[in-house]
Short mmCIF file of C-alpha atoms and ligand atoms in Angstrom, two decimals:
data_model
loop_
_atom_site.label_atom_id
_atom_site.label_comp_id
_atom_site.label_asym_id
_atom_site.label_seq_id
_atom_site.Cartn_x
_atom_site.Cartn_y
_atom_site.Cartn_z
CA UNK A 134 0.00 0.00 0.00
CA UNK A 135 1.68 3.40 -1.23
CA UNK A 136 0.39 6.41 -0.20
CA UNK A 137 -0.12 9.63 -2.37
CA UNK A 138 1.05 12.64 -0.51
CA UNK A 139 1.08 16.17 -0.32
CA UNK A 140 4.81 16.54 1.18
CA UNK A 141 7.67 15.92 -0.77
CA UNK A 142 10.05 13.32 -0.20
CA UNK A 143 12.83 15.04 1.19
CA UNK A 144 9.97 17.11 3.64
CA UNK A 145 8.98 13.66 4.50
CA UNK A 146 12.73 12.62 5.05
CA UNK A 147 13.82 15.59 7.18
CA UNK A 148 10.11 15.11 8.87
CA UNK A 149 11.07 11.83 10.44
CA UNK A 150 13.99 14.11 12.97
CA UNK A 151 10.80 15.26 14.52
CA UNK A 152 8.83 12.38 14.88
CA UNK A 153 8.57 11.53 18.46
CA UNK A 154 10.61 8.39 18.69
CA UNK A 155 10.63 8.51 22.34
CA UNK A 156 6.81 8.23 23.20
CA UNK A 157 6.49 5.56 20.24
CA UNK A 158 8.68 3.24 22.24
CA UNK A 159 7.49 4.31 25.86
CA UNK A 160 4.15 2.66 24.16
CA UNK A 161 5.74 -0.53 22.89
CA UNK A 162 8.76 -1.29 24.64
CA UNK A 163 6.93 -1.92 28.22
CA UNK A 164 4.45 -4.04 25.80
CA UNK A 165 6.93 -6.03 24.69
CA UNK A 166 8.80 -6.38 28.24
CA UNK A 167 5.32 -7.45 29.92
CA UNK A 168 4.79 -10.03 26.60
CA UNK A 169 8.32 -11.23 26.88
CA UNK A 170 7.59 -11.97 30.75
CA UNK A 171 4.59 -13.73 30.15
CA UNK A 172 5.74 -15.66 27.25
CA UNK A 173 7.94 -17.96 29.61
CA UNK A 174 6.81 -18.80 32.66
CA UNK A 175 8.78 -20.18 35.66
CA UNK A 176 8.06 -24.27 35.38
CA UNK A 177 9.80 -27.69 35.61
CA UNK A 178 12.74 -28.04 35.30
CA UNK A 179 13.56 -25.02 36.71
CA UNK A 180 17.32 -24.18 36.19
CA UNK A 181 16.57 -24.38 32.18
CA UNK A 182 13.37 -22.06 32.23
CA UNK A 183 15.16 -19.25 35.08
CA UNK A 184 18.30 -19.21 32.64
CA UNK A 185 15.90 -18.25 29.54
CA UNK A 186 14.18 -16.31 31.19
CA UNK A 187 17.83 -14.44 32.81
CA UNK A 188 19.13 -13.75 29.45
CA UNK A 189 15.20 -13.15 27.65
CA UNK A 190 14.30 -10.19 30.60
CA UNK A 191 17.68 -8.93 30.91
CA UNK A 192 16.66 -5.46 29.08
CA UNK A 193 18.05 -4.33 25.76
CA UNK A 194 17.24 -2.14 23.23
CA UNK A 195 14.12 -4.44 21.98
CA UNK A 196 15.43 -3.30 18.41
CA UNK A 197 14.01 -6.52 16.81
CA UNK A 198 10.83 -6.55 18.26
CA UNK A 199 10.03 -2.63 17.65
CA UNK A 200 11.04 -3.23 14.22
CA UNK A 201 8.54 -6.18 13.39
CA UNK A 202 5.95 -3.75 15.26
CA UNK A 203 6.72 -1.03 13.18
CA UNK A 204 6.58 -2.95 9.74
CA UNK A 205 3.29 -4.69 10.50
CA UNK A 206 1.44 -0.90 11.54
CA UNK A 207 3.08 0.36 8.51
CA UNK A 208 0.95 -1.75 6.36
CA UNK A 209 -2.23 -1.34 8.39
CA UNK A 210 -1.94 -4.42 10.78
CA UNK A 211 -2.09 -4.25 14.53
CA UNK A 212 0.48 -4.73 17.11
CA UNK A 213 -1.15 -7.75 18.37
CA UNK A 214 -1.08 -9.28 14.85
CA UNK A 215 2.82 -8.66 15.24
CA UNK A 216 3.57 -9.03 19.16
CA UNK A 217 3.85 -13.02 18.99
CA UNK A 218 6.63 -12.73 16.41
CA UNK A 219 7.92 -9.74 17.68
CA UNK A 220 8.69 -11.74 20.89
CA UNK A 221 10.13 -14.52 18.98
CA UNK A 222 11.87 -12.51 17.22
CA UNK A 223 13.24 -11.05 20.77
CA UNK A 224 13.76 -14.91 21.81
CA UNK A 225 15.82 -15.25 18.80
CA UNK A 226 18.04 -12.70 19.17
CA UNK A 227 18.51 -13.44 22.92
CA UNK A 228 19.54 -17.25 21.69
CA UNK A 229 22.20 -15.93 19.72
CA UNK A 230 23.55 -13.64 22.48
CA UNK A 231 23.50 -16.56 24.55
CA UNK A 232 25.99 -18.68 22.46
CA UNK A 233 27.77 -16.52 20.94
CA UNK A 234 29.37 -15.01 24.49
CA UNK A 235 29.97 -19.06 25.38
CA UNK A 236 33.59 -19.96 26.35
CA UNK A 237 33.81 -22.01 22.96
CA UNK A 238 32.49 -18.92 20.76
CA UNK A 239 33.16 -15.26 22.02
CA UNK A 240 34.09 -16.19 25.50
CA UNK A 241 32.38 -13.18 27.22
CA UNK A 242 31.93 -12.46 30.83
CA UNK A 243 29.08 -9.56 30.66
CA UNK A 244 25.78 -8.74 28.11
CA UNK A 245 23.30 -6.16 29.26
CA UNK A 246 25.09 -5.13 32.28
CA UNK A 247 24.41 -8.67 33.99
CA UNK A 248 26.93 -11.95 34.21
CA UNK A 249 26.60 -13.99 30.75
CA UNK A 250 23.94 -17.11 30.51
CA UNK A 251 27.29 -19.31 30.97
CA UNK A 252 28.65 -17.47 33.95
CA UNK A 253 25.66 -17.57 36.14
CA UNK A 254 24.37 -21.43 34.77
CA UNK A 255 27.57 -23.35 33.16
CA UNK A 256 28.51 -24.04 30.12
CA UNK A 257 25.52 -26.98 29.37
CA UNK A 258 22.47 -25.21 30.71
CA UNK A 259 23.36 -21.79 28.27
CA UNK A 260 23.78 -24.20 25.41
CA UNK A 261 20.53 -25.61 25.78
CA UNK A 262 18.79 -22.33 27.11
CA UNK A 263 19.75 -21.36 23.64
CA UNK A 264 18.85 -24.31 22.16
CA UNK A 265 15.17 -24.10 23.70
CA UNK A 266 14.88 -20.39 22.98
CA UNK A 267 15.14 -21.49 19.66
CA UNK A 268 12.18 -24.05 19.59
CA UNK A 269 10.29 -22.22 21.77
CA UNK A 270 10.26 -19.39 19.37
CA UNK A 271 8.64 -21.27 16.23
CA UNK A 272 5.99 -23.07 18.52
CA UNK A 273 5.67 -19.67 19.83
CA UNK A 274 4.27 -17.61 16.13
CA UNK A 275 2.31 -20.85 15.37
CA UNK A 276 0.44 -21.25 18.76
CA UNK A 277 -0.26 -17.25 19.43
CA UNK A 278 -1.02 -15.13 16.21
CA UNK A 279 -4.35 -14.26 15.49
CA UNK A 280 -6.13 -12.82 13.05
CA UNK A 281 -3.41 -13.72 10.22
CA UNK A 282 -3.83 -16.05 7.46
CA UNK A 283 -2.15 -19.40 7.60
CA UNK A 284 0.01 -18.76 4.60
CA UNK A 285 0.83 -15.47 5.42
CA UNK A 286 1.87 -17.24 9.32
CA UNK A 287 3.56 -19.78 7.29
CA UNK A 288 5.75 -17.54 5.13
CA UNK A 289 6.90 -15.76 8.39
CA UNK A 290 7.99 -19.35 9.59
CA UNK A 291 9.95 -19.76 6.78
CA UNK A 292 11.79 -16.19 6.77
CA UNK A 293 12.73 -16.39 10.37
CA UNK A 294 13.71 -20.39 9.82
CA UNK A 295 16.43 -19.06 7.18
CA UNK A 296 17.41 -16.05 8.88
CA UNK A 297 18.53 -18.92 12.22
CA UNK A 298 20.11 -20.25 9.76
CA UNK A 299 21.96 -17.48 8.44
CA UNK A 300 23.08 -16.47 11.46
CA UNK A 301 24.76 -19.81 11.61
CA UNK A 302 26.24 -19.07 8.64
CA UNK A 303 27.88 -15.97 8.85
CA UNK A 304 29.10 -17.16 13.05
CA UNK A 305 31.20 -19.75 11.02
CA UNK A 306 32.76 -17.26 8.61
CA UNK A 307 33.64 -15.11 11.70
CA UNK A 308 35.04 -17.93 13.64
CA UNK A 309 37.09 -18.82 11.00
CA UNK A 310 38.76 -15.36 9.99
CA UNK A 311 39.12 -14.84 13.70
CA UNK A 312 42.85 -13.52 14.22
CA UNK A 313 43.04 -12.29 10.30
CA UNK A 314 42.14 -8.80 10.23
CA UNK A 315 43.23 -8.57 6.48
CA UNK A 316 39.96 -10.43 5.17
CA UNK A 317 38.60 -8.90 1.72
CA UNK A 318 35.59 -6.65 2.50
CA UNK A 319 33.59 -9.44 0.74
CA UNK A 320 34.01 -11.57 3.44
CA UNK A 321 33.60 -8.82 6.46
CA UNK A 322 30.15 -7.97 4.42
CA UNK A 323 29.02 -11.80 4.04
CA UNK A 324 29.83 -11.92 8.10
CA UNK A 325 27.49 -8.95 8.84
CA UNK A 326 24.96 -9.78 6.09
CA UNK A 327 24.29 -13.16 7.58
CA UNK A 328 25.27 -12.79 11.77
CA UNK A 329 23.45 -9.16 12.04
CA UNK A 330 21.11 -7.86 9.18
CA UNK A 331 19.84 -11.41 8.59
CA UNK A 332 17.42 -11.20 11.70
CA UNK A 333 17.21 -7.35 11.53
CA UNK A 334 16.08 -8.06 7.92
CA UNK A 335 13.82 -10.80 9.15
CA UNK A 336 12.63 -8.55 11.72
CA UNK A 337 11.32 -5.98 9.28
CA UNK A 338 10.14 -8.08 6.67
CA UNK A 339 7.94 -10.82 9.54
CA UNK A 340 6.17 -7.73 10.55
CA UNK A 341 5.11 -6.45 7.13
CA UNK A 342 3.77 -10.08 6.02
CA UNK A 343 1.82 -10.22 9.42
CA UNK A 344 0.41 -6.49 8.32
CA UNK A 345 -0.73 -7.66 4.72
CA UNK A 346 2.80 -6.86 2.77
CA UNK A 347 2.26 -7.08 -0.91
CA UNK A 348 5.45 -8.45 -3.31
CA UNK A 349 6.00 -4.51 -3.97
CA UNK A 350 6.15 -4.32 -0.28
CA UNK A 351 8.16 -6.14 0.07
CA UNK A 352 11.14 -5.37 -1.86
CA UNK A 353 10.82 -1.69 -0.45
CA UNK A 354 10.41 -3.12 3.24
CA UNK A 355 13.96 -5.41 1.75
CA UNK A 356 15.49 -2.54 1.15
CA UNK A 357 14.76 -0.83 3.92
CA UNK A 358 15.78 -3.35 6.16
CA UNK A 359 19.42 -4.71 4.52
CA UNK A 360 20.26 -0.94 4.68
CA UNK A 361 19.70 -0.59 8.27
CA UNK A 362 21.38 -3.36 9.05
CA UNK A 363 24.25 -2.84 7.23
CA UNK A 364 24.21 0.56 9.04
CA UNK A 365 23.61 -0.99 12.23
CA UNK A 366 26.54 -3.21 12.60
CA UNK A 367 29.20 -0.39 11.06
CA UNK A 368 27.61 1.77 14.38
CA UNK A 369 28.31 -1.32 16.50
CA UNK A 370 32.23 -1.33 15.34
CA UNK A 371 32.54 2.12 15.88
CA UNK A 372 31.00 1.95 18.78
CA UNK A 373 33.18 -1.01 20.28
CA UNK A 374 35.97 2.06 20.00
CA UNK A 375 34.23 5.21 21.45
CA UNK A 376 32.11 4.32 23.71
CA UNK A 377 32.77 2.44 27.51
CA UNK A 378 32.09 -1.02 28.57
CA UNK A 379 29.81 0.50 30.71
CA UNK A 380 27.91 2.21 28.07
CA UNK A 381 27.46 -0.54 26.27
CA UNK A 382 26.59 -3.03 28.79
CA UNK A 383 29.73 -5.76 27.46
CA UNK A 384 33.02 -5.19 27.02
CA UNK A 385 33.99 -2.40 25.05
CA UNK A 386 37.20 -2.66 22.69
CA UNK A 387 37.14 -6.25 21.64
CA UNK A 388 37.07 -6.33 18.56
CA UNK A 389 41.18 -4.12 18.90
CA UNK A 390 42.16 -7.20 21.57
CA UNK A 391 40.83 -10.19 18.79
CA UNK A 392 42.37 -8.68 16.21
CA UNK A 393 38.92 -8.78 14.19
CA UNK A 394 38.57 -6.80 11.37
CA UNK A 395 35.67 -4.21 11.34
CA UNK A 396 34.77 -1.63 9.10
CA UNK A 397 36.45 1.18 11.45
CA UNK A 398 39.76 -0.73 10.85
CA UNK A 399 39.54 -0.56 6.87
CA UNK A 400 37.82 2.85 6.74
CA UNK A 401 38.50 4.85 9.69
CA UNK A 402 35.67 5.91 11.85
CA UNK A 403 34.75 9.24 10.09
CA UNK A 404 34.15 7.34 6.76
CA UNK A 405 33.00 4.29 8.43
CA UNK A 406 29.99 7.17 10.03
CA UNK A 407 29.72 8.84 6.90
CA UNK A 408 29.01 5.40 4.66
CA UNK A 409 26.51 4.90 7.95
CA UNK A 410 24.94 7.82 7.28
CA UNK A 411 24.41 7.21 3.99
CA UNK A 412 22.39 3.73 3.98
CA UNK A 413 20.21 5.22 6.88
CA UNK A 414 19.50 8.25 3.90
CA UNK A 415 18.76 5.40 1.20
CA UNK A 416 16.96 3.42 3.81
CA UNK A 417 14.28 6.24 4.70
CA UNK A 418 14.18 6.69 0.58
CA UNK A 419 12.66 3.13 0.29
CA UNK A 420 9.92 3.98 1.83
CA UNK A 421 9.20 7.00 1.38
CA UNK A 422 6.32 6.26 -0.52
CA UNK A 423 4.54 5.41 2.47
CA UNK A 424 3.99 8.86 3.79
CA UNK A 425 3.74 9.45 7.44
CA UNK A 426 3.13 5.99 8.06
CA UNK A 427 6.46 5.25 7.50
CA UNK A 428 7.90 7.84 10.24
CA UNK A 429 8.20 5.31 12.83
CA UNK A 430 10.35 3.52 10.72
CA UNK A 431 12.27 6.38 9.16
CA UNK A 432 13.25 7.58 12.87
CA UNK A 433 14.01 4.45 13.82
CA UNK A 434 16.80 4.32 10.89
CA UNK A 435 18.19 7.32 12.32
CA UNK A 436 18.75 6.26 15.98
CA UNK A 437 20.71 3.50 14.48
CA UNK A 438 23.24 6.24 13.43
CA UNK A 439 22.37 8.25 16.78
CA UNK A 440 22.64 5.46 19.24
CA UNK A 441 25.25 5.37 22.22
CA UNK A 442 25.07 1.71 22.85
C1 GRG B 764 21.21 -19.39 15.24
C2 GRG B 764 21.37 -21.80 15.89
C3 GRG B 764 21.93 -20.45 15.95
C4 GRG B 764 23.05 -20.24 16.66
C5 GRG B 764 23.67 -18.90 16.90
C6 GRG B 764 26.20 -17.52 17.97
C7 GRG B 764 25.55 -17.41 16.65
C8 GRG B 764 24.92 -18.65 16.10
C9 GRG B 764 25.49 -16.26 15.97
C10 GRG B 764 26.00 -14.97 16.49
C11 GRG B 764 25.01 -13.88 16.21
C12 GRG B 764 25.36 -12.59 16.89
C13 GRG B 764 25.55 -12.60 18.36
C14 GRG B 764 25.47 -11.46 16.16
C15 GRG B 764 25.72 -10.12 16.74
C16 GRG B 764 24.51 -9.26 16.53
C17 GRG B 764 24.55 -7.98 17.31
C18 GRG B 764 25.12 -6.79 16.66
C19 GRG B 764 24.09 -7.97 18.57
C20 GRG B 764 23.87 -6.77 19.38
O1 GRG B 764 22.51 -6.43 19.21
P1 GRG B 764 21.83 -5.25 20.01
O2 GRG B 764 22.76 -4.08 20.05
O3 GRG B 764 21.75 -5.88 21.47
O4 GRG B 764 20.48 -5.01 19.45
P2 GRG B 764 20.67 -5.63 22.64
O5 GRG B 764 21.34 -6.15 23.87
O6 GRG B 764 20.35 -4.18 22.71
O7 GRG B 764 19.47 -6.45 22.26
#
């Protein structure tokens, strides 16, 4: 659905700065806390459900979530058409978290401010805490949308099914170019493509199919979302330099101590900001078309650039 508008394009651009991203999330992020709680209640055996639920409730931006939200009331859908995914979507993310800061993987000692899953629960009980995140998630869309067609539910199951599995995907790239920080910028791009914009991209395009997306939708919601994620994880290098462990709730300056490459490395952080800066700008053009429907979306673009952790 494109909408005809009075405004131009670059009005509706600039227009997006003063949309009120701060009240649009003090609506939906307490949703999806109180959804996230309920989603996963305390039950036998209880060391595996407390250490999902440690990692699932330990705060975070809700990025993924908002984003599915955001997508779905773009098109006209609800946010209780998209809240089920949303959370999965949330439960997801969390899963990868979890494994990635194992001992075996990362080997990381704080996320969000708190003691990893590992730390607090061992080595087996994050594993499979991850590994039931992960099923929980699927039986989690089927069991608790509403008011969306089957196929539409189905296609959803498949995007987020491939996006797990891209994630997979670009972990083993990383692992494997760990301590080379002269890989090609093919191979840093395949590793962000697949371990961060996958479920970003996911995120986006799960909450337009729950809000009716047509194909024409979709590509613009595509490109949309593999801009912003792109954007998102050149933030997250440069970030990993400026700001403080504290600030960012895990330790800051790993990616200097691993010798990873990151986009900071072969650009330098002013470029790095500026080619940033630049996908957010052609990520608000995709959907421009949308008119103020699509401000939500547009200022959330630009807090990816904006953000401090
Ligand atoms: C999918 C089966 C399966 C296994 C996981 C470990 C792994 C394979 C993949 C790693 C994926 C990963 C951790 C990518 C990093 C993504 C990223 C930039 C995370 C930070 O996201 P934020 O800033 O975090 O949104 P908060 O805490 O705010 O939610």
């Amino acid at each position: 659905m494109v909408m005809s508008s009075e405004k131009t394009s670059s009005q509706r651009v600039a227009s997006a700065a003063s949309f009120d991203l701060k009240a649009y999330l003090a609506e939906r992020q307490p949703m999806v806390e109180s959804f996230l709680d309920l989603s996963l209640p305390h039950q036998y055996p209880e060391t595996i459900y407390g250490s999902m639920r440690y990692s699932l409730l330990a705060g975070g931006k809700r990025l993924r979530p908002i984003l599915c939200i955001a997508a779905c009331e773009l098109l006209g859908g609800s946010i209780a058409n998209a809240m089920p995914t949303a959370c999965a979507l949330e439960m997801f993310h969390t899963m990868s978290l979890i494994h990635d800061d194992l001992p075996a993987m990362d080997n990381d000692d704080v996320r969000r401010g708190k003691p990893t899953n590992h730390k607090v629960y061992g080595d087996a009980i994050a594993i499979l805490a991850g590994d039931g995140l992960l099923a929980y998630a699927f039986e989690y869309v089927v069991s608790k949308t509403q008011d969306v067609a089957i196929d539409r539910i189905l296609e959803v199951i498949r995007i987020l099914g491939r996006a797990m599995g891209d994630l997979v995907l670009g972990q083993v790239v990383d692992l494997e170019s760990e301590g080379n920080p002269d890989i090609s910028m093919e191979t840093l791009t395949y590793i962000h493509n697949h371990k961060t914009s996958a479920l970003l991209e996911a995120s986006v395009l799960s909450g337009g199919i729950l809000g009716g997306a047509s194909e024409g939708d979709r590509a613009r919601l595509l490109t949309y979302s593999k801009n912003i994620g792109l954007a998102f994880q050149i933030i997250d290098d440069i970030l990993d330099i400026t700001a403080t462990s504290e600030e960012l709730g895990k330790s800051a300056g790993k990616d200097l101590t691993s010798e990873k490459a990151t986009y900071p490395k072969l650009w330098g952080i002013e470029e790095s900001r500026r080619q940033a800066n630049e996908l957010v700008s052609e990520a608000k053009a995709a959907i421009v078309s949308y008119g103020d429907r699509a401000l939500p979306l547009m200022a959330i673009a630009d807090y990816i650039t904006a953000r401090k952790n």
